[in-house]
Coordinates of C-alpha atoms in Angstrom, one line a residue:
X583 CA 0.0 0.0 0.0
X584 CA 2.9 2.3 0.6
X585 CA 4.0 1.8 -3.0
X586 CA 0.6 3.0 -4.2
X587 CA 0.9 6.2 -2.1
X588 CA 4.4 6.8 -3.4
X589 CA 3.2 6.3 -7.0
X590 CA 0.4 8.7 -6.5
X591 CA 2.9 11.2 -5.0
X592 CA 5.1 10.9 -8.0
X593 CA 2.2 11.7 -10.3
X594 CA 1.3 14.7 -8.2
X595 CA 4.8 16.0 -8.4
X596 CA 4.5 15.8 -12.2
X597 CA 1.2 17.8 -11.9
X598 CA -0.8 14.7 -13.1
X599 CA -3.4 15.3 -10.5
X600 CA -6.3 13.4 -12.0
X601 CA -4.3 10.2 -12.2
X602 CA -3.0 10.7 -8.6
X603 CA -6.5 11.2 -7.3
X604 CA -7.7 7.9 -8.8
X605 CA -4.9 6.1 -6.9
X606 CA -5.5 7.8 -3.6
X607 CA -9.3 7.1 -3.7
X608 CA -8.6 3.4 -4.4
X609 CA -6.0 3.2 -1.6
X610 CA -8.2 5.1 1.0
X611 CA -10.7 2.2 1.2
X612 CA -8.0 -0.1 2.6
X613 CA -6.2 2.2 5.0
X614 CA -6.4 3.2 8.6
X615 CA -4.3 5.0 11.2
X616 CA -1.5 7.3 10.0
X617 CA -1.6 5.9 6.5
X618 CA -5.3 6.9 6.3
X619 CA -4.5 10.4 7.6
X620 CA -1.7 10.8 5.0
X621 CA -4.0 9.6 2.2
X622 CA -6.8 11.9 3.3
X623 CA -4.5 14.9 3.2
X624 CA -3.1 13.9 -0.2
X625 CA -6.6 13.3 -1.6
X626 CA -7.8 16.6 -0.3
X627 CA -4.9 18.3 -2.1
X628 CA -5.5 16.5 -5.4
X629 CA -9.3 17.1 -5.3
X630 CA -8.6 20.8 -4.7
X631 CA -6.2 20.9 -7.6
X632 CA -8.7 19.3 -10.0
X633 CA -11.5 21.5 -8.9
X634 CA -13.6 19.2 -6.7
X635 CA -13.6 21.6 -3.8
X636 CA -16.5 20.0 -1.9
X637 CA -14.8 16.7 -1.9
X638 CA -11.5 18.4 -0.8
X639 CA -13.3 20.2 2.0
X640 CA -14.8 16.9 3.2
X641 CA -11.5 15.0 3.0
X642 CA -9.7 17.8 5.0
X643 CA -12.6 17.8 7.5
X644 CA -12.2 14.0 8.1
X645 CA -8.4 14.5 8.5
X646 CA -9.1 17.3 11.1
X647 CA -11.1 14.8 13.1
X648 CA -8.6 11.9 12.7
X649 CA -5.4 13.8 13.4
X650 CA -6.0 14.5 17.1
X651 CA -7.0 10.9 17.7
X652 CA -3.5 9.9 16.4
X653 CA -1.8 12.7 18.4
X654 CA -0.9 14.5 15.1
X655 CA -1.4 18.1 16.1
X656 CA 0.6 19.5 13.1
X657 CA -1.3 17.4 10.6
X658 CA -4.6 18.7 12.1
X659 CA -3.4 22.2 11.5
X660 CA -2.3 21.4 7.9
X661 CA -5.8 19.9 7.3
X662 CA -7.4 23.1 8.7
X663 CA -5.4 25.2 6.2
X664 CA -6.4 22.8 3.4
X665 CA -10.1 23.1 4.3
X666 CA -9.8 26.9 4.4
X667 CA -8.4 26.8 0.8
X668 CA -11.2 24.6 -0.4
X669 CA -13.8 26.8 1.3
X670 CA -12.2 29.9 -0.3
X671 CA -12.6 28.4 -3.7
X672 CA -16.3 27.8 -3.0
X673 CA -16.7 31.5 -2.2
X674 CA -16.8 31.2 1.6
X675 CA -14.0 33.7 2.1
X676 CA -15.1 34.8 5.6
X677 CA -14.8 31.2 7.1
X678 CA -11.6 30.7 5.1
X679 CA -10.0 33.8 6.6
X680 CA -11.1 32.8 10.1
X681 CA -9.5 29.3 9.8
X682 CA -6.4 30.7 8.2
X683 CA -5.8 33.4 10.8
X684 CA -6.2 30.9 13.6
X685 CA -3.8 28.6 11.8
X686 CA -1.2 31.3 11.3
X687 CA -1.2 32.1 15.0
X688 CA -0.6 28.5 15.9
X689 CA 2.1 28.0 13.3
X690 CA 3.9 31.1 14.7
X691 CA 3.6 30.0 18.3
X692 CA 5.0 26.6 17.3
X693 CA 7.9 28.2 15.4
X694 CA 6.8 26.8 12.1
X695 CA 8.0 29.4 9.6
X696 CA 7.0 27.4 6.6
X697 CA 3.4 26.9 7.8
X698 CA 3.1 30.6 8.8
X699 CA 4.4 31.7 5.3
X700 CA 2.0 29.5 3.4
X701 CA -0.9 30.5 5.6
X702 CA -0.1 34.2 5.0
X703 CA 0.0 33.5 1.3
X704 CA -3.4 31.8 1.5
X705 CA -4.9 34.7 3.5
X706 CA -3.8 37.1 0.8
X707 CA -5.8 35.1 -1.8
X708 CA -8.9 35.2 0.5
X709 CA -8.5 38.9 0.9
X710 CA -8.4 39.2 -2.9
X711 CA -11.7 37.3 -3.2
X712 CA -13.2 39.5 -0.5
X713 CA -12.2 42.6 -2.5
X714 CA -9.7 44.1 0.0
X715 CA -7.1 44.6 -2.7
X716 CA -4.5 46.8 -1.0
X717 CA -4.5 44.4 2.0
X718 CA -4.1 41.4 -0.3
X719 CA -1.2 43.0 -2.1
X720 CA 0.5 43.8 1.3
X721 CA 0.0 40.2 2.4
X722 CA 1.4 38.7 -0.8
X723 CA 4.5 41.0 -0.4
X724 CA 4.9 39.8 3.2
X725 CA 4.5 36.2 2.1
X726 CA 7.2 36.7 -0.5
X727 CA 9.6 38.0 2.1
X728 CA 8.9 35.0 4.3
X729 CA 9.4 32.5 1.5
X730 CA 12.7 34.3 0.5
X731 CA 13.9 33.9 4.1
X732 CA 13.1 30.2 3.9
X733 CA 14.7 29.9 0.5
X734 CA 11.5 28.4 -0.8
X735 CA 11.6 29.1 -4.6
X736 CA 8.2 27.7 -5.2
X737 CA 6.7 29.9 -2.5
X738 CA 8.4 33.0 -3.9
X739 CA 6.9 32.2 -7.3
X740 CA 3.4 31.8 -6.0
X741 CA 3.7 35.0 -4.0
X742 CA 4.9 36.8 -7.1
X743 CA 2.0 35.4 -9.0
X744 CA -0.4 36.7 -6.3
X745 CA 1.2 40.1 -6.5
X746 CA 0.7 40.0 -10.3
X747 CA -3.0 39.3 -9.9
X748 CA -3.6 41.9 -7.2
X749 CA -1.7 44.5 -9.1
X750 CA -3.9 43.9 -12.2
X751 CA -7.0 44.2 -10.0
X752 CA -5.7 47.5 -8.7
X753 CA -5.2 48.8 -12.3
X754 CA -1.4 48.6 -12.1
X755 CA -1.0 46.6 -15.3
X756 CA 2.7 47.1 -16.0
X757 CA 3.5 46.0 -12.4
X758 CA 1.3 43.0 -13.0
X759 CA 3.2 42.0 -16.2
X760 CA 6.5 42.4 -14.4
X761 CA 5.5 40.2 -11.4
X762 CA 4.0 37.5 -13.6
X763 CA 7.0 37.5 -15.9
X764 CA 9.4 37.0 -13.0
X765 CA 7.2 34.2 -11.6
X766 CA 6.9 32.5 -15.0
X767 CA 10.7 32.4 -15.5
X768 CA 11.0 31.0 -12.0
X769 CA 8.4 28.3 -12.5
X770 CA 9.9 27.3 -15.9
X771 CA 13.3 26.9 -14.2
X772 CA 11.7 24.8 -11.5
X773 CA 9.7 22.8 -14.1
X774 CA 6.5 23.6 -12.2
X775 CA 3.8 22.9 -14.8
X776 CA 0.9 24.4 -12.9
X777 CA 2.8 27.5 -11.9
X778 CA 4.0 27.9 -15.5
X779 CA 0.4 27.6 -16.8
X780 CA -0.9 29.9 -14.2
X781 CA 1.6 32.7 -14.9
X782 CA 1.1 32.4 -18.7
X783 CA -2.5 33.2 -18.0
X784 CA -1.5 36.0 -15.8
X785 CA 0.9 37.5 -18.4
X786 CA -1.9 37.1 -21.0
X787 CA -4.3 39.1 -18.8
X788 CA -1.8 41.8 -18.1
X789 CA -1.2 42.1 -21.9
X790 CA -4.9 42.1 -22.5
X791 CA -5.3 45.1 -20.1
X792 CA -2.5 46.9 -21.9
X793 CA -4.2 46.4 -25.2
X794 CA -1.8 43.8 -26.7
X795 CA -4.6 41.3 -27.6
X796 CA -2.4 39.2 -30.0
X797 CA 0.2 38.8 -27.3
X798 CA -2.4 37.9 -24.7
X799 CA -3.9 35.2 -26.9
X800 CA -0.5 33.6 -27.4
X801 CA 0.0 33.3 -23.6
X802 CA -3.6 32.1 -23.0
X803 CA -3.1 29.3 -25.6
X804 CA 0.1 28.2 -23.8
X805 CA -1.8 28.1 -20.5
X806 CA -4.7 26.1 -22.1
X807 CA -2.3 23.4 -23.4
X808 CA -0.7 23.0 -19.9
X809 CA -4.0 23.0 -18.0
X810 CA -5.4 20.4 -20.3
X811 CA -2.3 18.2 -19.7
X812 CA -2.6 18.4 -15.9
X813 CA -6.5 18.3 -15.8
X814 CA -7.0 21.6 -13.9
X815 CA -10.6 22.6 -14.4
X816 CA -10.6 25.8 -12.2
X817 CA -7.7 27.8 -13.7
X818 CA -8.6 26.5 -17.1
X819 CA -12.1 28.0 -16.7
X820 CA -10.7 31.4 -15.8
X821 CA -8.4 31.2 -18.8
X822 CA -11.5 30.5 -21.0
X823 CA -13.1 33.6 -19.6
X824 CA -10.0 35.6 -20.3
X825 CA -10.0 34.3 -23.9
X826 CA -13.6 35.3 -24.2
X827 CA -12.9 38.9 -23.0
X828 CA -10.0 39.2 -25.4
X829 CA -12.0 38.0 -28.4
X830 CA -14.9 40.3 -27.4
X831 CA -12.5 43.3 -27.3
X832 CA -11.5 42.7 -30.9
X833 CA -15.0 42.1 -32.2
X834 CA -15.1 38.3 -32.3
X835 CA -18.5 37.8 -30.6
X836 CA -19.0 34.2 -31.7
X837 CA -15.7 33.0 -30.3
X838 CA -16.3 35.0 -27.1
X839 CA -19.7 33.3 -26.6
X840 CA -18.2 29.9 -27.3
X841 CA -15.5 30.3 -24.6
X842 CA -18.0 31.9 -22.1
X843 CA -20.4 29.0 -22.4
X844 CA -17.6 26.5 -21.9
X845 CA -16.3 28.5 -18.9
X846 CA -19.8 28.6 -17.4
X847 CA -20.1 24.9 -17.6
X848 CA -16.8 24.4 -15.7
X849 CA -17.6 27.1 -13.1
X850 CA -20.9 25.3 -12.4
X851 CA -19.2 22.0 -12.1
X852 CA -16.6 23.3 -9.6
X853 CA -19.3 25.4 -7.8
X854 CA -17.4 28.6 -8.2
X855 CA -19.8 31.5 -7.6
X856 CA -17.2 34.2 -8.4
X857 CA -16.4 32.7 -11.7
X858 CA -20.1 32.6 -12.5
X859 CA -20.4 36.3 -11.7
X860 CA -17.7 37.0 -14.3
X861 CA -19.5 34.9 -16.9
X862 CA -22.7 36.8 -16.2
X863 CA -20.9 40.1 -16.7
X864 CA -19.4 39.1 -20.0
X865 CA -22.7 37.7 -21.3
X866 CA -24.3 41.0 -20.4
X867 CA -21.6 42.8 -22.4
X868 CA -22.3 40.5 -25.4
X869 CA -26.0 40.9 -25.2
X870 CA -25.6 44.7 -25.1
X871 CA -23.3 44.8 -28.1
X872 CA -25.8 42.7 -30.0
X873 CA -28.6 45.2 -29.3
X874 CA -30.4 43.0 -26.7
X875 CA -30.6 45.6 -24.0
X876 CA -33.2 43.8 -21.9
X877 CA -31.2 40.6 -21.7
X878 CA -28.1 42.5 -21.0
X879 CA -29.6 44.3 -18.1
X880 CA -31.1 41.1 -16.6
X881 CA -27.7 39.5 -16.8
X882 CA -25.8 42.4 -15.2
X883 CA -28.4 42.7 -12.4
X884 CA -28.1 38.9 -11.7
X885 CA -24.3 39.4 -11.5
X886 CA -24.8 42.3 -9.1
X887 CA -27.1 40.3 -6.9
X888 CA -24.7 37.3 -6.7
X889 CA -21.6 39.5 -6.0
X890 CA -23.5 41.2 -3.2
X891 CA -24.8 37.9 -1.8
X892 CA -21.3 36.5 -1.6
X893 CA -19.6 39.7 -0.5
X894 CA -17.3 40.0 -3.6
X895 CA -16.6 43.7 -3.3
X896 CA -14.6 44.1 -6.5
X897 CA -17.0 42.1 -8.7
X898 CA -19.8 44.2 -7.3
X899 CA -18.0 47.3 -8.5
X900 CA -17.6 45.7 -12.0
X901 CA -21.4 45.0 -12.1
X902 CA -22.2 48.6 -11.1
X903 CA -19.8 50.0 -13.7
X904 CA -21.3 47.9 -16.4
X905 CA -24.8 48.8 -15.4
X906 CA -23.8 52.5 -15.5
X907 CA -22.1 52.1 -18.9
X908 CA -25.3 50.6 -20.3
X909 CA -27.1 53.7 -19.2
X910 CA -24.4 56.0 -20.9
X911 CA -22.7 56.9 -17.6
X912 CA -19.2 56.4 -16.2
X913 CA -18.7 55.6 -12.5
X914 CA -15.4 55.0 -10.7
X915 CA -16.2 56.0 -7.0
X916 CA -16.9 52.3 -6.1
X917 CA -13.4 51.4 -7.3
X918 CA -11.8 54.3 -5.5
X919 CA -13.3 53.1 -2.2
X920 CA -11.5 49.8 -2.7
X921 CA -8.2 51.5 -3.5
X922 CA -8.5 50.4 -7.1
X923 CA -7.6 52.7 -10.0
X924 CA -10.0 51.7 -12.8
X925 CA -12.3 53.8 -14.9
X926 CA -14.9 52.0 -17.0
X927 CA -16.6 54.1 -19.6
X928 CA -17.4 51.9 -22.5
X929 CA -18.7 48.5 -23.5
X930 CA -17.1 46.0 -23.5
X931 CA -15.5 47.0 -20.2
X932 CA -11.8 46.2 -19.6
X933 CA -12.5 43.9 -16.7
X934 CA -9.2 42.9 -15.1

């Protein structure tokens, strides 16, 4: 049985998450004790990486219950962080932040620098989803310093990628391109397939926001090839949305719709409410450009309701900006209150 777990780990290290997950699920039925705990954690990780966040949350939850029985306090804490990441992906950023902040305190009191750095990085991502963009950027910067102190190159890369994403959300597109470019080079040197794909998508979005649509499409296509190879549904779905926005910006409505519908299917499958808000916004833009004003307004209002319901502050601003643009107005006050420098005054919007 140990050989099965080692084979699954080797697959995970090659970013072959779907295959690893199959092995872990088969092994779990025959394991107990510490081996079961180890398998639950690994299965939680692989389920999270392949977009099955509800399964991931459940596996981490079982690990949280089993670890104290085995006297594994550190494993219980790691499971708590994993569960927080799964909940974050499902849109539950408040509970995610609560779990992560509690975990960071415990890691620090135990002198676990690696755990504290990772948890800080995870909190930054939850703050980004909340819409507290300046705080997210500050947390990513702090996480990068912590990873540098630990000489953790992968951690530095993911912190740089987070800085790239938050910089884009703030309207600092050239900073975003610079951070993503540095992270991409690092991940390619490390042969980290997921990180390389993720940063190709990030570079593409920075170029899209800078008006280089051809360059953006090239990076998105590289990301798509890599995501398909590793079976990542979540990041792939966001890349499809980015492709749709790029094609819409250059007048290719049919291609934009194709990618949006494919992204919507994946966001529904992974139960990602934030991703679905973005799809609603883009479908509203398409409908407006096609002269279907009523359908456009219904879609943007639905996006606004969902963003408000989940507490996605930045996405709520996007929906308000799109609604105003449909009415021939330009609004930026909502963005300003979030510390974001964006002005949306035409359709399609340049949604970062």
